[in-house]
Coordinates of C-alpha atoms and ligand atoms in Angstrom, one line a residue:
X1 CA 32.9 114.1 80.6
X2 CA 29.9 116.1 79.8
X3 CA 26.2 114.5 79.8
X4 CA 24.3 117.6 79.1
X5 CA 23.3 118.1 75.2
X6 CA 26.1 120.9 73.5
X7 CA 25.3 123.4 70.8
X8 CA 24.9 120.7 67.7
X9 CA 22.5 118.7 70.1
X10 CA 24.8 115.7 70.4
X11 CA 25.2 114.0 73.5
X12 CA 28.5 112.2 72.9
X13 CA 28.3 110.5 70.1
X14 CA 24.4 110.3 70.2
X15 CA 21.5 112.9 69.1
X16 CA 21.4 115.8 66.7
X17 CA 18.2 116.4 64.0
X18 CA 18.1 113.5 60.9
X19 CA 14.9 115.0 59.7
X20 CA 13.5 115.6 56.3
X21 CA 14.3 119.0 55.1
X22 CA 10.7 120.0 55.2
X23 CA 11.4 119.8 58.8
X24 CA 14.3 122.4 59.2
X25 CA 11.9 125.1 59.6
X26 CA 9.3 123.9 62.4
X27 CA 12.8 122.3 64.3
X28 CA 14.6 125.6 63.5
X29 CA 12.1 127.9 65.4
X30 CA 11.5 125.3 68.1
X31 CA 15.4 125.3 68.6
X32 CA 15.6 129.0 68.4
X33 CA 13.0 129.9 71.2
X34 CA 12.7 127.1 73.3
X35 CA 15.6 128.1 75.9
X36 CA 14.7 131.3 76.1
X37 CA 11.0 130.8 76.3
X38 CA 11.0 128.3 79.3
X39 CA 14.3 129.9 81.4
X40 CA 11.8 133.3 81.2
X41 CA 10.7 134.2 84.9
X42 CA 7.6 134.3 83.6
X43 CA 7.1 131.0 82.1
X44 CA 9.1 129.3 85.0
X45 CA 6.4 130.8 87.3
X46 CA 2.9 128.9 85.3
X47 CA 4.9 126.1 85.2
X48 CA 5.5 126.1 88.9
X49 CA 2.0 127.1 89.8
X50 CA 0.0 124.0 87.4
X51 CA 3.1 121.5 89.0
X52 CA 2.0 122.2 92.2
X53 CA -1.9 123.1 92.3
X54 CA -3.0 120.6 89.1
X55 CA -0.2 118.4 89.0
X56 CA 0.3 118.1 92.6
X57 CA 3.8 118.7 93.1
X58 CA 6.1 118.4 94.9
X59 CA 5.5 114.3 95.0
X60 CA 6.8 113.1 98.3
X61 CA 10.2 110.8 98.5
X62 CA 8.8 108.0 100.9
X63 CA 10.9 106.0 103.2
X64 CA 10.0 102.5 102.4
X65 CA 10.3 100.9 105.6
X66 CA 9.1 97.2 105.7
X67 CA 10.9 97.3 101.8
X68 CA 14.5 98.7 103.6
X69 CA 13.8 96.0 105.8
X70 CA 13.6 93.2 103.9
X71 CA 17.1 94.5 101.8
X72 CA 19.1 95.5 105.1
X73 CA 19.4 99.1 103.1
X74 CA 17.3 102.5 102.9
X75 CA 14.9 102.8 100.1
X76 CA 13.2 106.0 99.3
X77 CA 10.6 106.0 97.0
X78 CA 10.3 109.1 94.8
X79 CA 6.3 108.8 94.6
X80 CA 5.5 110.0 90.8
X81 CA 2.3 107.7 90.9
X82 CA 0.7 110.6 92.9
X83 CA 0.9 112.9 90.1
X84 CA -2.7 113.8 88.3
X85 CA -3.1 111.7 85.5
X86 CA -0.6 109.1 87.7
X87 CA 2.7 108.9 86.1
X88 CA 5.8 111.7 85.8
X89 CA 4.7 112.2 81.5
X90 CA 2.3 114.8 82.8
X91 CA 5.2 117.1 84.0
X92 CA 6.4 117.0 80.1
X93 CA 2.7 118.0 78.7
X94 CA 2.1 121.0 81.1
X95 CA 5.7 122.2 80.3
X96 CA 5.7 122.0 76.1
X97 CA 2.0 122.9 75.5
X98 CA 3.0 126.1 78.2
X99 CA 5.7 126.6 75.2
X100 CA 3.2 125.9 72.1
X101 CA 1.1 128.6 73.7
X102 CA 3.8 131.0 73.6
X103 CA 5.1 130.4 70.0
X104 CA 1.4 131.2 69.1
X105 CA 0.4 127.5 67.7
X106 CA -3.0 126.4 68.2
X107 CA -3.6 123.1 66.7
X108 CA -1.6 120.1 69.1
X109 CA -0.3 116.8 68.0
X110 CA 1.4 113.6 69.1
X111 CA 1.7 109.9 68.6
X112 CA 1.4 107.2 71.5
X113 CA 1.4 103.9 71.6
X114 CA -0.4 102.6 74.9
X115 CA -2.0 105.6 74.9
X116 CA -0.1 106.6 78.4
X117 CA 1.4 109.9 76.2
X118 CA -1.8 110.5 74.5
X119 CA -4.0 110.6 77.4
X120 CA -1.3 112.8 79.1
X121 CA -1.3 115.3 76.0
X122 CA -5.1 115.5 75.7
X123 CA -5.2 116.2 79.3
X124 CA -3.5 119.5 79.2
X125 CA -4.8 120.1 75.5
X126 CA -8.5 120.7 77.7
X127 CA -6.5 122.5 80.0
X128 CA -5.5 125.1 77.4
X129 CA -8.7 124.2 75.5
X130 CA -6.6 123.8 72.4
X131 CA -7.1 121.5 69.5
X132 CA -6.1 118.0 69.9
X133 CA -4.6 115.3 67.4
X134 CA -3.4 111.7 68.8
X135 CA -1.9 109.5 66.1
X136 CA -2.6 105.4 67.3
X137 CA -1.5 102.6 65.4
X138 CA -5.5 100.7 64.6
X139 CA -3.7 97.2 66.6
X140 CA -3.3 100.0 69.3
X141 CA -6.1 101.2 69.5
X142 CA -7.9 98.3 69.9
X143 CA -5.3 96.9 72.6
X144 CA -5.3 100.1 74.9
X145 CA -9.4 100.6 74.5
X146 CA -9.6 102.6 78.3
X147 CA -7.3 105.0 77.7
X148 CA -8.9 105.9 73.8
X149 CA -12.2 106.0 75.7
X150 CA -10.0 108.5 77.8
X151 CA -8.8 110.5 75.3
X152 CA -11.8 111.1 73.3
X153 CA -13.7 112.0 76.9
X154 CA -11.0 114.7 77.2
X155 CA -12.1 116.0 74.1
X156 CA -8.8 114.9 71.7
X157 CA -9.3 113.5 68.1
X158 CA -7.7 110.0 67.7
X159 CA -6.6 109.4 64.3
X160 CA -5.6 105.6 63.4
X161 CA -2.4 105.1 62.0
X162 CA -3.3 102.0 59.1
X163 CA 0.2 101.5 57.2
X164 CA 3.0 98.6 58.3
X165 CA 2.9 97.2 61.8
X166 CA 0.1 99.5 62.7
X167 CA 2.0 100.0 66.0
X168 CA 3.8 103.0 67.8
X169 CA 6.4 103.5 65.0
X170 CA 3.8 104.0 61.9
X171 CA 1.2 106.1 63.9
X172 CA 5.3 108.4 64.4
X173 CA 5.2 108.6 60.5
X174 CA 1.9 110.0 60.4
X175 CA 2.7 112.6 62.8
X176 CA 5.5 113.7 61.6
X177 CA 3.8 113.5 58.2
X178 CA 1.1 115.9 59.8
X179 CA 3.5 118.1 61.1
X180 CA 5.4 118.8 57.4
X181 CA 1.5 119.9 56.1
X182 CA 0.8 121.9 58.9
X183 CA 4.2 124.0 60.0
X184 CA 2.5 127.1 60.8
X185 CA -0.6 126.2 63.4
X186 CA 0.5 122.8 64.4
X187 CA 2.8 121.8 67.9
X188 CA 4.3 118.5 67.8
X189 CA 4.4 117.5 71.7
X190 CA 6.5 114.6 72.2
X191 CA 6.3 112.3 74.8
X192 CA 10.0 111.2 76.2
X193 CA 13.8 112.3 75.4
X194 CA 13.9 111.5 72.3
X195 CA 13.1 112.6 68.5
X196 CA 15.5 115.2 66.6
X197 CA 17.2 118.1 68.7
X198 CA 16.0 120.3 71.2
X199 CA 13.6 117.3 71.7
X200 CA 15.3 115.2 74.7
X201 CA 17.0 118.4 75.9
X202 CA 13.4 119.9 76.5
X203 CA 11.8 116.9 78.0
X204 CA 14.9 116.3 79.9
X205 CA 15.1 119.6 81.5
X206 CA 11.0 119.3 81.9
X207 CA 11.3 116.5 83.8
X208 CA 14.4 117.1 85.8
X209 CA 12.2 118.9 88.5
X210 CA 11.8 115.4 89.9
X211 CA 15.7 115.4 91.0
X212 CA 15.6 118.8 92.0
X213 CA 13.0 117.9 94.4
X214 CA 14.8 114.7 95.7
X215 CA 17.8 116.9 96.8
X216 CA 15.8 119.0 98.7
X217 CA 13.8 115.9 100.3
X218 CA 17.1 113.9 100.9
X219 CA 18.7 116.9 102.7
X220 CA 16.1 116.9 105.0
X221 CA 15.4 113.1 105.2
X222 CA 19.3 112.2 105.3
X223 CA 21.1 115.5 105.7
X224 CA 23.0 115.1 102.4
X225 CA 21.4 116.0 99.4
X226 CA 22.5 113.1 97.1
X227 CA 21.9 109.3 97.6
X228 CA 24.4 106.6 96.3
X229 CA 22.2 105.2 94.1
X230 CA 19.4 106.6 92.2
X231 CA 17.5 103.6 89.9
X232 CA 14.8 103.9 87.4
X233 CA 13.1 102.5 84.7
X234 CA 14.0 102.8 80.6
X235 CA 11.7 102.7 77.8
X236 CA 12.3 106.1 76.1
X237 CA 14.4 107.5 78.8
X238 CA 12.2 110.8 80.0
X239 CA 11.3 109.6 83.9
X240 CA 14.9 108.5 84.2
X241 CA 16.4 111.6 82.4
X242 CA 14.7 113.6 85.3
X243 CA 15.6 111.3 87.9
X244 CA 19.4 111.7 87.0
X245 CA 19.3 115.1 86.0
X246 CA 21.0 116.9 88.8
X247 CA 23.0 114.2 89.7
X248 CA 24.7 113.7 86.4
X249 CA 27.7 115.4 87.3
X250 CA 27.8 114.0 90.7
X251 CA 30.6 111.0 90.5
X252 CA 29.2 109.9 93.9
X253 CA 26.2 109.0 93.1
X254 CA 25.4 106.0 90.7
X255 CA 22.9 105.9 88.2
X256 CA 21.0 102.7 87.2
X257 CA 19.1 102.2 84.3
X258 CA 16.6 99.2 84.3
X259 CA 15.3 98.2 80.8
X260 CA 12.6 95.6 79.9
X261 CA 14.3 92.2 79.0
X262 CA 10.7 91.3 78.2
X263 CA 11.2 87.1 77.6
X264 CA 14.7 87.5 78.0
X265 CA 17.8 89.1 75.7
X266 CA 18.6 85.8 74.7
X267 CA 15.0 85.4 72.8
X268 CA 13.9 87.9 70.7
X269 CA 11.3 89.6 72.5
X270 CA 12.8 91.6 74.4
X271 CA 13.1 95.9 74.5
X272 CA 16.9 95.9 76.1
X273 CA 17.8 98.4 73.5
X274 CA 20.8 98.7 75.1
X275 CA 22.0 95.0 75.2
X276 CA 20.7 93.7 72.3
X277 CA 20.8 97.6 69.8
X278 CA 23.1 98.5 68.2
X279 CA 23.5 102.5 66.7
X280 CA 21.4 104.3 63.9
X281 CA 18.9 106.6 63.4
X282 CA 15.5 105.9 65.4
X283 CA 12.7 109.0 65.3
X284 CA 15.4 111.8 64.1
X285 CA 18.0 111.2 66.3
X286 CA 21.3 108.9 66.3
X287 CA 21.4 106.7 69.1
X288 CA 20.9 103.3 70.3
X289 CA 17.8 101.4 68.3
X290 CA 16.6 97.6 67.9
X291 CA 17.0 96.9 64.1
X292 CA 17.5 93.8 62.2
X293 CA 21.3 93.7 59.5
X294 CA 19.0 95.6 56.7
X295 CA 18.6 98.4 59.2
X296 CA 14.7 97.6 59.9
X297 CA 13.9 98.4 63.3
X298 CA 12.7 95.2 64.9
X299 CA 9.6 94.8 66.9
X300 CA 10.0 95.0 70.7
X301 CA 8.7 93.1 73.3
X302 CA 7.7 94.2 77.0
X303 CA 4.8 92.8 79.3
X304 CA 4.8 96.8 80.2
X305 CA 3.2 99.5 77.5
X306 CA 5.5 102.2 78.3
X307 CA 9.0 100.4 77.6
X308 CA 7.7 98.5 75.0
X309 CA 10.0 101.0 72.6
X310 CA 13.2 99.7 70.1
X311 CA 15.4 102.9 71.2
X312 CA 16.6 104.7 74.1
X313 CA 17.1 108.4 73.9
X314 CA 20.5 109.8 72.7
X315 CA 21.2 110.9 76.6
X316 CA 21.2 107.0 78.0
X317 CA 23.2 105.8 74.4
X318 CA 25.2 108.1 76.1
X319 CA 25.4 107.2 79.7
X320 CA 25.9 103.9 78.6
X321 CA 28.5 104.4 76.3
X322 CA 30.5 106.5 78.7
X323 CA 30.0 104.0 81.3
X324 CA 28.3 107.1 83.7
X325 CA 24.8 105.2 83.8
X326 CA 24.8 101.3 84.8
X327 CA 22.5 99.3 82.4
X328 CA 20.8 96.6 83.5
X329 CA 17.5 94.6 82.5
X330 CA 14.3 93.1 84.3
X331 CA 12.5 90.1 82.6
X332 CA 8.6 90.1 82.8
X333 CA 8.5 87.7 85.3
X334 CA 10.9 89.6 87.4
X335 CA 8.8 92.7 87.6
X336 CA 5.7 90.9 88.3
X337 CA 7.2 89.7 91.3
X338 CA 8.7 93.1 92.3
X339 CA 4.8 94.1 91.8
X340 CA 3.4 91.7 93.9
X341 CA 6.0 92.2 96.5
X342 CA 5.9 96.0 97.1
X343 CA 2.2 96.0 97.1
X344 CA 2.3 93.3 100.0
X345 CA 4.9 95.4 101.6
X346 CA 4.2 98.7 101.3
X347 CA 0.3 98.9 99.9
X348 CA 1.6 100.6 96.5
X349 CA 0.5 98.8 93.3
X350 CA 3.4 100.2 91.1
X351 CA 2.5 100.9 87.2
X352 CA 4.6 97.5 85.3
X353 CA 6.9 100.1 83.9
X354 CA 8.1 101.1 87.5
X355 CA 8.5 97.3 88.5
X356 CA 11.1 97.2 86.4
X357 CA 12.8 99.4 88.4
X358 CA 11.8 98.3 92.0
X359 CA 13.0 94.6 90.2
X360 CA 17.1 95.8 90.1
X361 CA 16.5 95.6 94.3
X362 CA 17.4 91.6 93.7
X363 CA 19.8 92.5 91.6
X364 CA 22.6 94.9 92.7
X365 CA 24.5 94.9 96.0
X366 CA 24.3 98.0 98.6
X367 CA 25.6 98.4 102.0
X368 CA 23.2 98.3 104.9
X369 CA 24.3 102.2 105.8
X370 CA 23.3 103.3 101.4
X371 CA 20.7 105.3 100.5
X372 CA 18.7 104.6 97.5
X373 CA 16.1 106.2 95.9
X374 CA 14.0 104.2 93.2
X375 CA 11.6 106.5 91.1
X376 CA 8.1 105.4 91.0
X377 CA 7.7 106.7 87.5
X378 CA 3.4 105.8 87.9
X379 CA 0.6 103.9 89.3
X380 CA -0.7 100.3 88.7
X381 CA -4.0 101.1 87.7
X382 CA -3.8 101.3 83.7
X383 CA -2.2 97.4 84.7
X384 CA -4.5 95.7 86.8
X385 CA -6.0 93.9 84.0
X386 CA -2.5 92.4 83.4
X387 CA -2.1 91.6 87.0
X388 CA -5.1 90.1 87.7
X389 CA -4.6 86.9 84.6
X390 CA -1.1 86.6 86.4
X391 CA -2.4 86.2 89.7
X392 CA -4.8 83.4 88.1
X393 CA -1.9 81.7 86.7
X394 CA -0.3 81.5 89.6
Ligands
PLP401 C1 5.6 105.9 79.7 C2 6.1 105.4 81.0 C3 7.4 105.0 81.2 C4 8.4 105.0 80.1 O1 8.8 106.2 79.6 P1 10.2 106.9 79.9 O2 10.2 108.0 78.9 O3 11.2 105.9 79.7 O4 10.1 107.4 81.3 C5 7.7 104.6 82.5 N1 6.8 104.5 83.5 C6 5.5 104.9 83.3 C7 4.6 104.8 84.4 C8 5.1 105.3 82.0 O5 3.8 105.7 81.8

């Protein structure tokens, strides 16, 4: 079995480009120059510098001691909460707008919906002092207020995105509606492994330097340079693309997807596109989506921003299909408590999006001799609002 993309950009079953033919241009030179562009020595070397002096890579892979002790096991935590900005998108945004500089485009644009992906994109958009663009749905935008505040500081335009559920998937049609009147200056930056081909490929390969550094760290750490099991969280796929990366092709080591079961998969607020999807054609790409029998993508639910999204990419339809990755879910509750409890344990308050992941801990069985690395895809900060009415529920 193969899980990297092949020429077509399928996955399996999953990916390629459904776009509008207004598209085939803008996709067509992306396609054409993006391999070549980021394998050059030279672009391989700014990436590698801004990782390490702005970014602040490599993260360290922490030995979670009082958490290893409380599961009779060895948890590592791969620490992408210490990036700048405080989550693993930022590894994505150094690495395409390095590329939009080098096909020449000047003018940057992207949608986000809790304004995690935004925030990222203007950040590196005043890096490169280039012109920046961040579709919001307007129920957005009044929702995730901080991080608009933080987007405008950081110099970016954000455009309100008025039509349907004036959520995530309508400030996506604007974009992409931008990008068909503006195919000569304008870079569409997108935010996780998903969209049309070369999209996921590019983030994927982006952020795979997160598994690249755990082999290194684990060879040290543990003298092998795999662990049994790595885990990380779902929404669009892009922390635990890079978490799997160089493991994919490793039988030994197994790969565990958490998604959001936000209420539950039994209710309908959930965002287990895995569970509950079924396949189509989300954002330009076939894969796995959340969509009603009429094919209208249904609304998602998740107490976390980031996973709060009615597809996976084309690489997990994938994994799950093939049976490679193991899919499981997190309710809500279940990553509050996995928040509470790590911070108590450890003193790191995880992003919600990452509790999901540190939640599968109560959930699958390991040996007391495993090694098992859980990716900290980001920092509780952006969440503290949401913690604090829990705690005063409790
Ligand atoms: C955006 C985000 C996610 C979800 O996105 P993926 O593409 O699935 O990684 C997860 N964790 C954090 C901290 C995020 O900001």
């Amino acid at each position: 079995m193969n899980y990297k993309v092949n020429d077509q950009g399928f996955y399996g079953d999953f990916g390629g480009a459904f776009i509008p033919e207004m598209l085939y241009h803008n996709l067509n030179e992306l396609k054409e120059n993006y391999l070549q562009i980021i394998e050059s020595d030279e672009f391989q070397k700014e990436f590698k510098g801004l990782l390490k002096e702005y970014v602040g890579r490599p993260t360290p892979l922490y030995f979670a001691k009082r958490l290893s002790e409380k599961y009779n096991t060895n948890v590592f935590l791969k620490r992408e909460d210490l990036n700048h900005t405080g989550a693993h998108k930022i590894n994505n945004t150094i690495g395409q707008i390095l590329l939009a500089k080098r096909m020449n485009k000047k003018r940057i644009i992207a949608e986000t919906g809790a304004g995690q992906h935004g925030v990222a994109t203007a950040t590196v958009c005043a890096l490169m002092n280039l012109e920046c663009i961040i579709y919001m749905g307007e129920i957005d935008i009044k929702r995730q207020a901080p991080n608009v505040a933080r987007m405008k500081m950081l110099g970016a335009e954000v455009r309100p995105a008025t039509s349907g559920s004036k959520t995530l998937k309508d400030a996506t049609n604007e974009a992409i509606r931008d990008w068909i009147s503006n195919p000569e200056t304008t870079y569409y930056l997108i935010g996780s492994v998903v969209g049309p081909h070369p999209y996921p490929d590019m983030v994927a390969r982006f952020q795979s330097i997160i598994s690249k550094e755990m082999k290194a760290q684990l060879i040290e750490k543990t003298g092998r340079d795999y662990p049994d099991k790595v885990i990380a969280c779902v929404g669009g796929g892009s922390n635990a693309a890079g978490a799997f990366y160089h493991y994919m092709d490793n039988e030994k080591v197994e790969l565990i997807a958490v998604e959001a079961d936000g209420l539950g998969i039994e209710t309908d607020k959930t965002a287990a596109t895995t569970q509950v999807g079924t396949e189509g054609i989300i954002h330009g790409s076939k894969t796995l989506l959340m969509q009603n029998s009429e094919g209208q993508i249904t609304e998602p639910h998740s107490i976390s921003a980031g996973l709060d999204y009615p597809g996976v990419g084309p690489l997990h339809a994938h994994l799950f299909k093939s049976g490679r990755g193991t899919f499981i879910g997190a309710t809500d509750k279940e990553a509050l408590t996995a928040a509470y409890q790590i911070t108590k344990l450890e003193g790191i308050i995880p992003a919600l999006e990452s509790s999901h992941a540190l939640a599968a801990l109560e959930k699958i069985e390991f040996s007391s001799t495993e090694n098992i690395v859980i990716n900290l895809s980001g920092r509780g900060d952006k969440d503290m609002e949401t913690y604090i009415k829990e705690m005063d529920n409790e």
